[in-house]
XYZ file of C-alpha atoms in Angstrom:
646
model
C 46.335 -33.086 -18.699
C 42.711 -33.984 -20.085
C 43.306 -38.079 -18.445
C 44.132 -36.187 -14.213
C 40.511 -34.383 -14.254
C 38.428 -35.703 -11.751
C 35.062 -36.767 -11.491
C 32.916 -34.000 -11.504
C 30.991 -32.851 -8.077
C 29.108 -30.028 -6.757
C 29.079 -30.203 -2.975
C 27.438 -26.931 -2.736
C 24.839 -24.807 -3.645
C 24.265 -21.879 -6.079
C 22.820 -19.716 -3.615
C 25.590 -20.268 -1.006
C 28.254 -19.803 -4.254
C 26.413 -16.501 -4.945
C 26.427 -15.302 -1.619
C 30.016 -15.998 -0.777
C 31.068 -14.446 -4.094
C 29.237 -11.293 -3.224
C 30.985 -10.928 -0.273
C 33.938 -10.370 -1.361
C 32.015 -7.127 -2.789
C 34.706 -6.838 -6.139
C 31.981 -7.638 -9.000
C 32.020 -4.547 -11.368
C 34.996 -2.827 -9.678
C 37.612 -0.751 -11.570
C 41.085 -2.475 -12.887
C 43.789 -3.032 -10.332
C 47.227 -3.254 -10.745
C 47.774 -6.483 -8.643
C 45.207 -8.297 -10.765
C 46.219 -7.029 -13.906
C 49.985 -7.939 -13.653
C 49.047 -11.373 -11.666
C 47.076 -12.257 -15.723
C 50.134 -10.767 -17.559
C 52.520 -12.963 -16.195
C 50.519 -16.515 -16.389
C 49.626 -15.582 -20.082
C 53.696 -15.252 -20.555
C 54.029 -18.324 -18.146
C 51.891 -20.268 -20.288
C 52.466 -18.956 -23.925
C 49.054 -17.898 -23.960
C 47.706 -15.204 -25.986
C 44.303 -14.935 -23.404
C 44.481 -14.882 -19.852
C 42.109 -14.082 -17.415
C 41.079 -13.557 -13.942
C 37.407 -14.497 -14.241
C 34.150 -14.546 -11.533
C 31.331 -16.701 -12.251
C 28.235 -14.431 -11.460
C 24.423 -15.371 -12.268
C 24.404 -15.152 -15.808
C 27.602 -13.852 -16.918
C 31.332 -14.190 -16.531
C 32.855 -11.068 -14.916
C 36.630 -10.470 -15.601
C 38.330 -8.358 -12.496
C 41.601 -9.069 -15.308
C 42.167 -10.104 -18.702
C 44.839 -10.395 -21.134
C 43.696 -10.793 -24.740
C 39.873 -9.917 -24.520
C 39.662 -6.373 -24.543
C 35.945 -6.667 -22.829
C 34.999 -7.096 -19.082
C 31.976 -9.694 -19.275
C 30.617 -12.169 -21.785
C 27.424 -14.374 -21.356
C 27.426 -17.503 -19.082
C 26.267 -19.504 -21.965
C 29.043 -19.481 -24.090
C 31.501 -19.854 -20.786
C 34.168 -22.341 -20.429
C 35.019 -21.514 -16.760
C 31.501 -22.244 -15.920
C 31.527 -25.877 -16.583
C 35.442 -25.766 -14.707
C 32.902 -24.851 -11.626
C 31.832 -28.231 -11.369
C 35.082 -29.884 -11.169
C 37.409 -30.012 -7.802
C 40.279 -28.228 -8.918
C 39.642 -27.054 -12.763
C 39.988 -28.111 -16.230
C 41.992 -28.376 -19.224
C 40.506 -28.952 -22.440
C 42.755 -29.826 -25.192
C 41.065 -29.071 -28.128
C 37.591 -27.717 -28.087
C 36.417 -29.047 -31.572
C 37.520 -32.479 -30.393
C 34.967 -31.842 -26.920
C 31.177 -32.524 -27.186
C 31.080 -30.190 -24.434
C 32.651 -27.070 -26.516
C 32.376 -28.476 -30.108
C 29.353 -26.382 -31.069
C 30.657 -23.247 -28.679
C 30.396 -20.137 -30.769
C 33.611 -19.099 -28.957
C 35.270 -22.072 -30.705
C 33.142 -21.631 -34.221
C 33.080 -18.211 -34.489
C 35.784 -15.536 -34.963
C 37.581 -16.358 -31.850
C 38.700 -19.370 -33.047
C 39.277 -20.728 -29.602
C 40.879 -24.286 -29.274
C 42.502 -24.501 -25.961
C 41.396 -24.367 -22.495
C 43.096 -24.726 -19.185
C 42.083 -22.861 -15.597
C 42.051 -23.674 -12.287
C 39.195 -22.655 -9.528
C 39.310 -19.569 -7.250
C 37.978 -21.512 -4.155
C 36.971 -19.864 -0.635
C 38.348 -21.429 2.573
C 35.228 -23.469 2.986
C 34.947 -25.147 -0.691
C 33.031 -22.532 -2.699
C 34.246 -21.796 -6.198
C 34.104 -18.411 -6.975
C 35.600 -18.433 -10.465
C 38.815 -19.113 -12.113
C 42.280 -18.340 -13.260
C 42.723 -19.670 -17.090
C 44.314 -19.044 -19.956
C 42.790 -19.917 -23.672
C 44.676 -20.371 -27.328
C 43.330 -20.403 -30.624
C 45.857 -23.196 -30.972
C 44.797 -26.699 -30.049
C 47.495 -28.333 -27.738
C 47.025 -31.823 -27.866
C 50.088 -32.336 -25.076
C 48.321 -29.491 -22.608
C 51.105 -27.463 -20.639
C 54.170 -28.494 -19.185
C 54.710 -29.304 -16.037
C 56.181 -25.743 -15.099
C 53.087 -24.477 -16.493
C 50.780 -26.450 -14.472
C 52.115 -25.596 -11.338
C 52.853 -22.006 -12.380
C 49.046 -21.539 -12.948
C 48.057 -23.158 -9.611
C 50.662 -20.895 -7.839
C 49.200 -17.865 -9.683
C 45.655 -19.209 -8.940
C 46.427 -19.155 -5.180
C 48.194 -15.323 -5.191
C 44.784 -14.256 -6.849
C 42.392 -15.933 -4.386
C 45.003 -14.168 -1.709
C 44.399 -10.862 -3.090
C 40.985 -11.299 -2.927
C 41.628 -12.516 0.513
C 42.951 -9.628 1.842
C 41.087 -7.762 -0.546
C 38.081 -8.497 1.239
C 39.485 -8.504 4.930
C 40.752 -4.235 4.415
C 37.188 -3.879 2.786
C 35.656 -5.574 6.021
C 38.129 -3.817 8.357
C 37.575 -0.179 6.378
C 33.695 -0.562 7.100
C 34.251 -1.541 10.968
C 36.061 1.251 11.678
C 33.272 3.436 9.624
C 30.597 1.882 11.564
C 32.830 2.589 14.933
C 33.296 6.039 14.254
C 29.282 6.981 12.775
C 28.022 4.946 16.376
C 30.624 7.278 18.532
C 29.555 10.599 16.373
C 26.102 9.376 16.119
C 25.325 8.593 20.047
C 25.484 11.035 22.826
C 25.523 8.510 25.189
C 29.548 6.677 24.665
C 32.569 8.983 25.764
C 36.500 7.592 25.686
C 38.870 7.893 28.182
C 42.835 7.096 28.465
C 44.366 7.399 31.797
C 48.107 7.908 32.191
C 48.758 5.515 35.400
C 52.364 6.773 35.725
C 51.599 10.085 35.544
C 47.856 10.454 36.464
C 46.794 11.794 33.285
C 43.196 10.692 32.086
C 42.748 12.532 28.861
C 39.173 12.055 27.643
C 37.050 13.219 24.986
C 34.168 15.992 24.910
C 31.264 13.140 25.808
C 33.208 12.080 28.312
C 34.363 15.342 29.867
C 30.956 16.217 29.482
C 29.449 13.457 31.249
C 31.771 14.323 33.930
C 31.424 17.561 34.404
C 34.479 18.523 33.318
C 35.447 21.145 31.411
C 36.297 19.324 27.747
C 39.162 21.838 27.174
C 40.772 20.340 30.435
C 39.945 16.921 29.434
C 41.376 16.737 26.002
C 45.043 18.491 27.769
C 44.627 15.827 30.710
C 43.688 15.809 33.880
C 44.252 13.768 37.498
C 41.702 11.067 37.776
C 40.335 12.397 40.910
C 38.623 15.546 38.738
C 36.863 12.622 36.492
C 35.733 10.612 39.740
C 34.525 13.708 41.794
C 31.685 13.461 39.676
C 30.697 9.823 41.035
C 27.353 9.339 43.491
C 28.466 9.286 47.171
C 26.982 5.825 47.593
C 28.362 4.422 44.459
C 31.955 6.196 45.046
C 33.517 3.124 47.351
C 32.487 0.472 44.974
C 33.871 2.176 41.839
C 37.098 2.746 43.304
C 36.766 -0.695 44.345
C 36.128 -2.007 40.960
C 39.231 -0.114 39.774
C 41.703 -1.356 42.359
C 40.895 -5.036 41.442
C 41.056 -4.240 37.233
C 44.557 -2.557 38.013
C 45.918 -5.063 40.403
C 44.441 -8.856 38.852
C 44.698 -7.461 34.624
C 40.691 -8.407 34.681
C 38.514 -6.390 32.387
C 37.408 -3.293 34.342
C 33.217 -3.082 34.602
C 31.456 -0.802 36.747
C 28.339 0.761 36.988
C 27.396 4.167 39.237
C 25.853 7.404 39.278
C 26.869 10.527 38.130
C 26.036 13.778 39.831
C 27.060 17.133 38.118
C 25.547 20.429 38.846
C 22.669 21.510 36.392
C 22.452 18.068 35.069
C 19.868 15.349 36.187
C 21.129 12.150 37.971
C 22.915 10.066 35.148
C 23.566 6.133 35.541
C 26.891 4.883 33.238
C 28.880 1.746 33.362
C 32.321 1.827 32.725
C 34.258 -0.522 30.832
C 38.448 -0.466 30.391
C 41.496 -2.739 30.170
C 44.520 -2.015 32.283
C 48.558 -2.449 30.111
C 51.145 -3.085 31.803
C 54.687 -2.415 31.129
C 58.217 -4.329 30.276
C 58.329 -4.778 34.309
C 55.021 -5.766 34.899
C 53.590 -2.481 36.493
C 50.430 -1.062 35.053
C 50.599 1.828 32.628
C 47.715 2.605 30.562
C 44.017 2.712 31.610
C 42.089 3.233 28.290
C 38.523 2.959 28.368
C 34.969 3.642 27.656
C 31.842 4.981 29.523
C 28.584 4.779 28.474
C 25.342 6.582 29.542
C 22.594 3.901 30.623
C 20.277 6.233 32.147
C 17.257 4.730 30.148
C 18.084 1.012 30.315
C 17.917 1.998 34.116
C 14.558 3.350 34.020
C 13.544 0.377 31.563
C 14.693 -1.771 33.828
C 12.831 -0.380 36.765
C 9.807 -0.297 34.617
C 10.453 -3.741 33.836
C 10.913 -5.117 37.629
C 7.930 -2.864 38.644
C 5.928 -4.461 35.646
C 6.919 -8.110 36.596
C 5.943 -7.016 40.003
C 2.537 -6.206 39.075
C 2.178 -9.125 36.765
C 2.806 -11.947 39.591
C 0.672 -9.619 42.096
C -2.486 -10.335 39.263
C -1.525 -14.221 38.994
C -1.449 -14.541 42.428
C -5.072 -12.765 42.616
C -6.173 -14.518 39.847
C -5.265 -18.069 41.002
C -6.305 -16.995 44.852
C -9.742 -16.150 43.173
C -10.044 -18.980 40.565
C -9.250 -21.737 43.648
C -11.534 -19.924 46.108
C -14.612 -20.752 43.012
C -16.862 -23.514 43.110
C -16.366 -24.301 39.693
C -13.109 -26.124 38.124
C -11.651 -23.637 36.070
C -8.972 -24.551 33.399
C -7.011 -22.580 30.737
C -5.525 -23.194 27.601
C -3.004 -22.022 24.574
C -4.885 -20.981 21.166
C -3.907 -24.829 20.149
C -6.119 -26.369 22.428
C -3.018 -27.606 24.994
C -4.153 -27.457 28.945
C -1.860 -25.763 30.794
C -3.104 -24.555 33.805
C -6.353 -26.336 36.423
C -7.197 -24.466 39.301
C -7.094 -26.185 43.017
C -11.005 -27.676 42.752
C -9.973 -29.144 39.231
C -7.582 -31.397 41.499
C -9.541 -31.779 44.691
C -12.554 -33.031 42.249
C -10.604 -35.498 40.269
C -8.338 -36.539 42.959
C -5.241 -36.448 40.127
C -1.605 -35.434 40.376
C -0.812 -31.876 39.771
C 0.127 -31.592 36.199
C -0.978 -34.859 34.661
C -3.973 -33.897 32.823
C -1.378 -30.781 30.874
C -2.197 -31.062 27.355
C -4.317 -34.201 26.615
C -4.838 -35.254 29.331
C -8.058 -34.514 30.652
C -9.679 -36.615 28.278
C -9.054 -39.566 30.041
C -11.216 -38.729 33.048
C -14.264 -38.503 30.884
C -16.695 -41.261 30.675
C -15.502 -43.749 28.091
C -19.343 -42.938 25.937
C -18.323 -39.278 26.180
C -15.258 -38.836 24.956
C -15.360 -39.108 21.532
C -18.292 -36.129 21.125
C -16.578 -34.209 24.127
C -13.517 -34.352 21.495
C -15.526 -33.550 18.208
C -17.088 -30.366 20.160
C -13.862 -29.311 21.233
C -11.905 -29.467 17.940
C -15.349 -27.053 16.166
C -14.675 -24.712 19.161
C -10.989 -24.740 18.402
C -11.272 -24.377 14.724
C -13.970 -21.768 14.705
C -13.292 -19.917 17.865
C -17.206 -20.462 18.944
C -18.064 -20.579 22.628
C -17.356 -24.088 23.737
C -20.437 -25.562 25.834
C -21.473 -29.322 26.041
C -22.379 -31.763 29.373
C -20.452 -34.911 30.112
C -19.885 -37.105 32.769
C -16.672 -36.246 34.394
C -14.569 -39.023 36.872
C -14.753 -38.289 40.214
C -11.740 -38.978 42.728
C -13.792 -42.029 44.442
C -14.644 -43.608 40.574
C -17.865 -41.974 40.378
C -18.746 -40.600 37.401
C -20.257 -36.970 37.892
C -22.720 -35.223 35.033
C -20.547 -31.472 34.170
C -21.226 -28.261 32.323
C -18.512 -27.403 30.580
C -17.573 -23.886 28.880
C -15.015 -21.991 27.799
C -14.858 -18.518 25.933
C -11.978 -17.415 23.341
C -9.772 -14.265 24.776
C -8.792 -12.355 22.038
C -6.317 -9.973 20.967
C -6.792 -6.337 19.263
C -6.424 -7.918 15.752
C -9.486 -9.937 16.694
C -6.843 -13.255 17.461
C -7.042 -16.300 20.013
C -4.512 -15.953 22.688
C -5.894 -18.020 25.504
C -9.084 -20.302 26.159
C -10.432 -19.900 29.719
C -13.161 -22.526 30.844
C -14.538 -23.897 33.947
C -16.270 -27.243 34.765
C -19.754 -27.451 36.977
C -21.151 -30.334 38.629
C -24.400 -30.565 37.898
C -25.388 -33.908 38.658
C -27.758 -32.790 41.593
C -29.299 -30.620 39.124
C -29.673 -33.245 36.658
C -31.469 -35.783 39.474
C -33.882 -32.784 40.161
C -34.829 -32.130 36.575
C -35.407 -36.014 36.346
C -37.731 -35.875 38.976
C -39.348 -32.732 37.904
C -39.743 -34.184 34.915
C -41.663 -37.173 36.686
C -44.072 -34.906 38.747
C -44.980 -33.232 35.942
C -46.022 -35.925 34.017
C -48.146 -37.140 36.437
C -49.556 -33.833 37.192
C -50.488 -33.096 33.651
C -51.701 -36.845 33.342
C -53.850 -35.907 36.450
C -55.400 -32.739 34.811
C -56.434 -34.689 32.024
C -58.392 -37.191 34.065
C -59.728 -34.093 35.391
C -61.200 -32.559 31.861
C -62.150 -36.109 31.401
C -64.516 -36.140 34.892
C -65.452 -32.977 34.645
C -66.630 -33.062 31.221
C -68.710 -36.045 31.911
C -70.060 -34.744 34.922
C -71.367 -31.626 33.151
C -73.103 -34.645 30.632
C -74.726 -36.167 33.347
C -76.399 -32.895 34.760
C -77.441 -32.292 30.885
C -79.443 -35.116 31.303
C -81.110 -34.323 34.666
C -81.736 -30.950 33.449
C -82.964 -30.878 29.556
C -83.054 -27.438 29.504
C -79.487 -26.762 29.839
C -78.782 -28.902 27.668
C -77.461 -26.111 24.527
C -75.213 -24.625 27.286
C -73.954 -28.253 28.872
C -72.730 -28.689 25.159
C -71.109 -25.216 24.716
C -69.702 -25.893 28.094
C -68.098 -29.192 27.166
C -66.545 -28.230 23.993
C -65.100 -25.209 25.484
C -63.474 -28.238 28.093
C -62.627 -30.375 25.014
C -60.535 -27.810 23.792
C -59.114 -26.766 25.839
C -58.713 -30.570 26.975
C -57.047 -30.596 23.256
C -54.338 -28.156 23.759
C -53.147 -29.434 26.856
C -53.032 -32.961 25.219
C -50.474 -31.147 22.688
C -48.136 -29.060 24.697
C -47.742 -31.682 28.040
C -45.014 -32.929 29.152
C -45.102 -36.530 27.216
C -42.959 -40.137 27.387
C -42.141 -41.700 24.073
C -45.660 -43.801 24.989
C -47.422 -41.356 25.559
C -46.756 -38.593 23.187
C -49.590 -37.434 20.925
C -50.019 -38.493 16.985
C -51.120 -35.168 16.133
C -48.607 -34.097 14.640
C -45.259 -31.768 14.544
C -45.148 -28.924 17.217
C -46.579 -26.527 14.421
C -49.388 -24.083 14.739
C -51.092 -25.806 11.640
C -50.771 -29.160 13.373
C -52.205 -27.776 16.267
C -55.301 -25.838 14.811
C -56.508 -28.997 12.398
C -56.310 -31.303 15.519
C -58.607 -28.226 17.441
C -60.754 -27.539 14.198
C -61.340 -31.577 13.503
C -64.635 -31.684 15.656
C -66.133 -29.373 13.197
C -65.690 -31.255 9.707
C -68.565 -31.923 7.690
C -70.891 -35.409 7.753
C -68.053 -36.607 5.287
C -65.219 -35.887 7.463
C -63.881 -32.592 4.821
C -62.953 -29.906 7.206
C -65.076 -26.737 7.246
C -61.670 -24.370 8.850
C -59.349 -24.124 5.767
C -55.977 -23.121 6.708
C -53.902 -21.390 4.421
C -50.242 -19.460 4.458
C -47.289 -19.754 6.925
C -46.219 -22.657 9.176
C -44.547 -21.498 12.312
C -42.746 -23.220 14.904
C -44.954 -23.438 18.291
C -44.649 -24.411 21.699
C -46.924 -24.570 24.993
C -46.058 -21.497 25.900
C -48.851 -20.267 23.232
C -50.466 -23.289 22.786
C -53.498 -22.290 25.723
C -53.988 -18.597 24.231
C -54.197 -19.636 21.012
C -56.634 -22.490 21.625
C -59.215 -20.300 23.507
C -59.079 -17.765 20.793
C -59.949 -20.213 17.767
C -62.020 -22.511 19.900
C -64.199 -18.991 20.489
C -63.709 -17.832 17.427
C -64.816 -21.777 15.900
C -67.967 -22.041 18.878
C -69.697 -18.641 17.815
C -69.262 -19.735 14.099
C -70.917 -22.746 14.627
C -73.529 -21.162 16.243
C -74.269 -17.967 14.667
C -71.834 -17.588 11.417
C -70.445 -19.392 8.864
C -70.229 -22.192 10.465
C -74.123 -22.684 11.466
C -75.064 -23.099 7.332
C -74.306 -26.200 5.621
C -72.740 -24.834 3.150
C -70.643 -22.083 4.966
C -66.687 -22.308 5.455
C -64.110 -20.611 7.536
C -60.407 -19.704 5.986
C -57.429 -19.386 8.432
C -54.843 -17.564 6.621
C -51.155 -17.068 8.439
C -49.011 -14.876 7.255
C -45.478 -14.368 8.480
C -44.400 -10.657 7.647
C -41.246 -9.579 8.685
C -41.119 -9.335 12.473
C -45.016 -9.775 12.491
C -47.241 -12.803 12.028
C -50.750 -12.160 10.959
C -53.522 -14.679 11.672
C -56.773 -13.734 9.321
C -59.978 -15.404 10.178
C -62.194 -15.102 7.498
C -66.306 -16.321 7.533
C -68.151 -16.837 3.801
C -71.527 -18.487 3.451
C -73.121 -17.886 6.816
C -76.283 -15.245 7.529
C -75.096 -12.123 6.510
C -74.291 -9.634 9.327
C -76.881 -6.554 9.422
C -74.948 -4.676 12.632
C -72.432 -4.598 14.671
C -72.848 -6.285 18.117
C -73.078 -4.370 21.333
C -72.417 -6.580 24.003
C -69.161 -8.060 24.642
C -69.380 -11.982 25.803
C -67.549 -13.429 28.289
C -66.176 -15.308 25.802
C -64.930 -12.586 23.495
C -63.511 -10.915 26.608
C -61.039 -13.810 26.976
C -60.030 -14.110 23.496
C -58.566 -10.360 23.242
C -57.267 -11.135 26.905
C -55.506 -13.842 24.691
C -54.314 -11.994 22.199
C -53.464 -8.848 22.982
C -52.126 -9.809 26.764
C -50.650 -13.286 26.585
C -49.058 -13.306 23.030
C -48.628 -9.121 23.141
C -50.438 -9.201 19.771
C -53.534 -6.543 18.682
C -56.876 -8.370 17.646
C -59.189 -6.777 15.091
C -62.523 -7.560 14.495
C -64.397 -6.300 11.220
C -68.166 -7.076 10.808
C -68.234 -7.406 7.000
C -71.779 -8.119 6.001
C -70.412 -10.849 3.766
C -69.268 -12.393 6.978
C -66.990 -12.093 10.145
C -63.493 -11.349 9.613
C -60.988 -11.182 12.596
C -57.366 -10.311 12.507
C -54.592 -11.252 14.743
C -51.043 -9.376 14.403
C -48.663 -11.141 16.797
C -44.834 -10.738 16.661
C -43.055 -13.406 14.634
C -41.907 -14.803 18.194
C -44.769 -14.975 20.084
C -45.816 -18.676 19.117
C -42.767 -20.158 19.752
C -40.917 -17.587 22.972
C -38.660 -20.371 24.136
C -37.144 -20.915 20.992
C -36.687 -17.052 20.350
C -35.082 -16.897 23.886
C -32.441 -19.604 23.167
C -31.141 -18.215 19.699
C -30.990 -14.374 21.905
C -28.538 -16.538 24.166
């Protein structure tokens, strides 16, 4: 029989094998008479002294039946029937010893002595082998079986995959009816009904009688169908009946729903469901049926209705609010896909409703824009930051519009995207106003300068007119100067025009305002030390009055008036705080403390302690003049504190 096998195929899976086999739900199950005689008789058939019924699990060979063994399982490595899996219909081997395959089986070198192999597949309807039915000899038979044999063992194979067949099918039918019977006992909610049509009888169960109003005693003995449908809502009465008359007269399924009303119970929705039988002469008999209590999917379904109510009620708001807005406001899915533009989105662009969904809105950006309107987009949609950048945006005449555009992340309670909501300004106006702004203040703060410029050399003209006021024409113009300085720094510049003093840095600023008071050889006499800090114009003025004061009176009276005396600025960044320390060495040593207050001192603490909320200190250390500025860390640069708050 070894020359009919057939090439070997395995148009399935394991899994699916596994899974089939376990439905059948007979793996480790006691002996059974069928089984057992079915191996009994193809061991005789074949002259066998081993027969068995055997189920290829994962890893190991269950036998439901054997013959010859006298065990129930062996190991999957040593199995026969496992490499019979892989053909279409089985295997025979004629002599193991003689078959690579089996030569070196311990079944076949071993005490069993086994030589000869034949078994053919237990196979499901759709393909899947679940095992086989063989028989084995310590004999080799070089000739296989006979003919009768053969077809014997296929016969056999077939009555054992029927057993398990209907094996299965009683198992499957056993459990329906036990899943039947725990829903009815489980739920109060079903009740069963069979009416007698010839003779009006509706006998019913207790749920039913109960949900009825009927006494269950009465129900179970039978009862006219008129004490059953007494029960039924006034208003729902006429279509029940209704519902009835056509189930009874067409032999269509019977479905109705109504109310129940029965004293000391609340109001009680059910639908009914039954299937009229009719007799040898065609006139209806039996009425059985069910009725089950849908009180709750009632109310759920009010709730629902009531719910979806509400929820178009706040789209329509929404959308009446969102196209009554200036703005273009769009939404989006947590991927990024546009899927809804409000009316001024489409009034704006002039496009069809719909066609910028997804994608599409990049297309109406300006060709330079789109490529860093995309990259912003895609960090927004990765990260879930606020999404904010300007572009310039088509227009429905061609012009292309400058636009604000933002959109915030709505999230859910476990902190997830769920929706992107943004709108789109036009702010071109706003961008021509800033331009010109821009413009006018240029030329105003070009025009101030000219104006430090005049006025300073006015005030040298009159010095010369008038010698004697000549110390305070001087004071009087460096004061200007430095102030001249600091507004150099901080205005409003062009590319052209912008100053080479350096960064926008405090230390850049105070060695361009300390430079006038270097030494013969240029070394600078106002060492600064410490910190660096970010600064802008909003502190640039303050500060520059206070060290230009601070500077004046040091060349004139301390450390500054000796040629061999020397300021050090020390800036300290503490925390929230920054410190400024002004420290004189090397001047005339201080023998008391001042009492007058110049004008000029005056307007430094104004400085200080009003313009840049700070506290100034001044300690009159006889080594030399030592003033102390505490500011908060943000006070030298405000507008960049303000942005990083936003």
């Amino acid at each position: 029989m070894s020359e009919n096998l057939v090439e070997q195929i395995e148009p399935w899976s394991e899994p699916e094998r596994i899974t089939a086999l376990r439905s059948y739900a007979i793996l480790d199950t006691a002996r059974e008479e069928s089984f057992d005689d079915l191996v009994k008789l193809v061991a005789r058939i074949c002259e066998a002294p081993i027969a068995v019924v055997n189920l290829i699990d994962e890893g190991r060979q269950w036998f439901k039946a054997e013959v010859g063994l006298g065990v129930r399982e062996t190991p999957l490595e040593t199995s026969f029937c496992a490499h019979a899996l892989l053909m279409q219909d089985g295997m025979v081997v004629p002599d193991a010893t003689q078959d690579p395959r089996f030569a070196c089986n311990p079944l076949v070198t071993g005490e069993a002595h086994l030589r000869f192999y034949a078994g053919v597949l237990l196979k499901t309807a759709e393909g899947l082998p679940l095992g086989t039915l063989c028989v084995l000899d310590t004999e080799p038979r070089p000739e296989g079986l006979t003919e009768f044999q053969t077809s014997a063992l296929k016969t056999l194979a077939g009555q054992a995959m029927a057993q398990l067949e209907l094996r299965r099918a009683l198992a499957q039918r056993r459990e329906s009816e036990e899943t039947a019977r725990r829903a009815m006992n489980a739920s109060d909610y079903v009740g069963a009904f069979d009416w007698d049509i010839v003779n009006d009888r509706v006998v019913a169960d207790e749920r039913f009688a109960r949900m009825y109003g009927v006494d269950p005693a009465v129900a179970a003995a039978g009862a006219p169908i008129r004490v059953f449908t007494a029960a039924i809502h006034n208003d729902d009465f006429g279509p029940g009946m209704e519902d009835m008359r056509v189930a009874i007269q067409d032999g269509t399924p019977f479905i109705s729903e109504y109310r129940l009303v029965v004293e000391g119970q609340p109001e009680r929705w059910v639908v009914a469901r039954g299937q009229v039988y009719y007799g040898p002469d065609g006139a209806p008999e039996r009425f059985p049926g069910l009725a089950v209590d849908i009180t709750e999917r009632k109310a759920m379904d009010a709730n629902l209705a009531e719910a979806s109510a509400a929820l178009a009620e706040s789209e329509a708001k929404f959308r009446a609010i969102a196209d009554s807005m200036p703005q273009m406001v769009w939404s989006t899915l947590p991927d990024g896909f546009h899927d809804y533009y409000n009316a001024r989105w489409y009034e704006f662009t002039g496009v069809e409703v719909g066609s910028t969904d997804g994608e599409g809105w990049n297309a109406i950006f300006h060709p330079e824009d789109q490529p860093r309107a995309w990259e912003v987009w895609r960090n927004s949609l990765a990260t879930g930051e606020l999404y904010e950048i300007e572009y310039r945006l088509r227009r429905h005449d061609g012009v292309y519009r400058w636009t604000l555009g933002r959109a915030t992340p709505i999230r859910n309670e476990a902190g997830e995207i769920v929706r992107w909501f943004g709108t789109c300004t036009d702010i071109d106006d706003l961008k021509r106003v800033e331009r010109n702004t821009e413009l006018l203040s240029q030329e105003l703060s070009h025009r101030i300068k000219n104006i430090f410029a005049v006025v300073s050399a006015l005030i040298a003209l009159s010095a010369r007119e008038y010698p004697e006021a000549k110390a305070f024409a001087a004071a009087v113009r460096n004061r200007i100067g430095a102030l001249a300085r600091a507004h150099e720094f901080v205005r409003p510049h062009t590319e052209v025009s912008r100053p080479t003093v350096g960064g926008m840095t405090l230390h850049a600023f105070l060695e361009a305002l300390f430079r006038p008071y270097a030494d013969t050889s240029g070394a600078a006499r106002v060492v600064l030390e410490g910190d660096d800090a970010l600064f802008d114009d909003q502190a640039a003025t303050s500060v520059a009055l206070l060290f230009h004061e601070l500077a004046t009176n040091a060349a004139k009276y301390g450390a500054l008036s000796e040629p061999g005396g020397q300021v050090t600025l020390d800036t300290r960044l503490a925390g929230d705080r920054f410190r400024l320390t002004w420290t004189e060495r090397g001047g005339p040593p201080i023998t008391a403390v001042p009492t007058r207050v110049g004008f000029g001192s005056s307007l430094a603490t104004i400085s200080v302690e009003g313009q840049l909320a700070g506290k100034l200190e001044r300690i009159w250390a006889r080594e030399g003049l030592i003033v102390v500025a505490d500011l908060p860390a943000t006070a030298l640069s405000r507008r960049k504190a303000a942005e990083k708050a936003i």
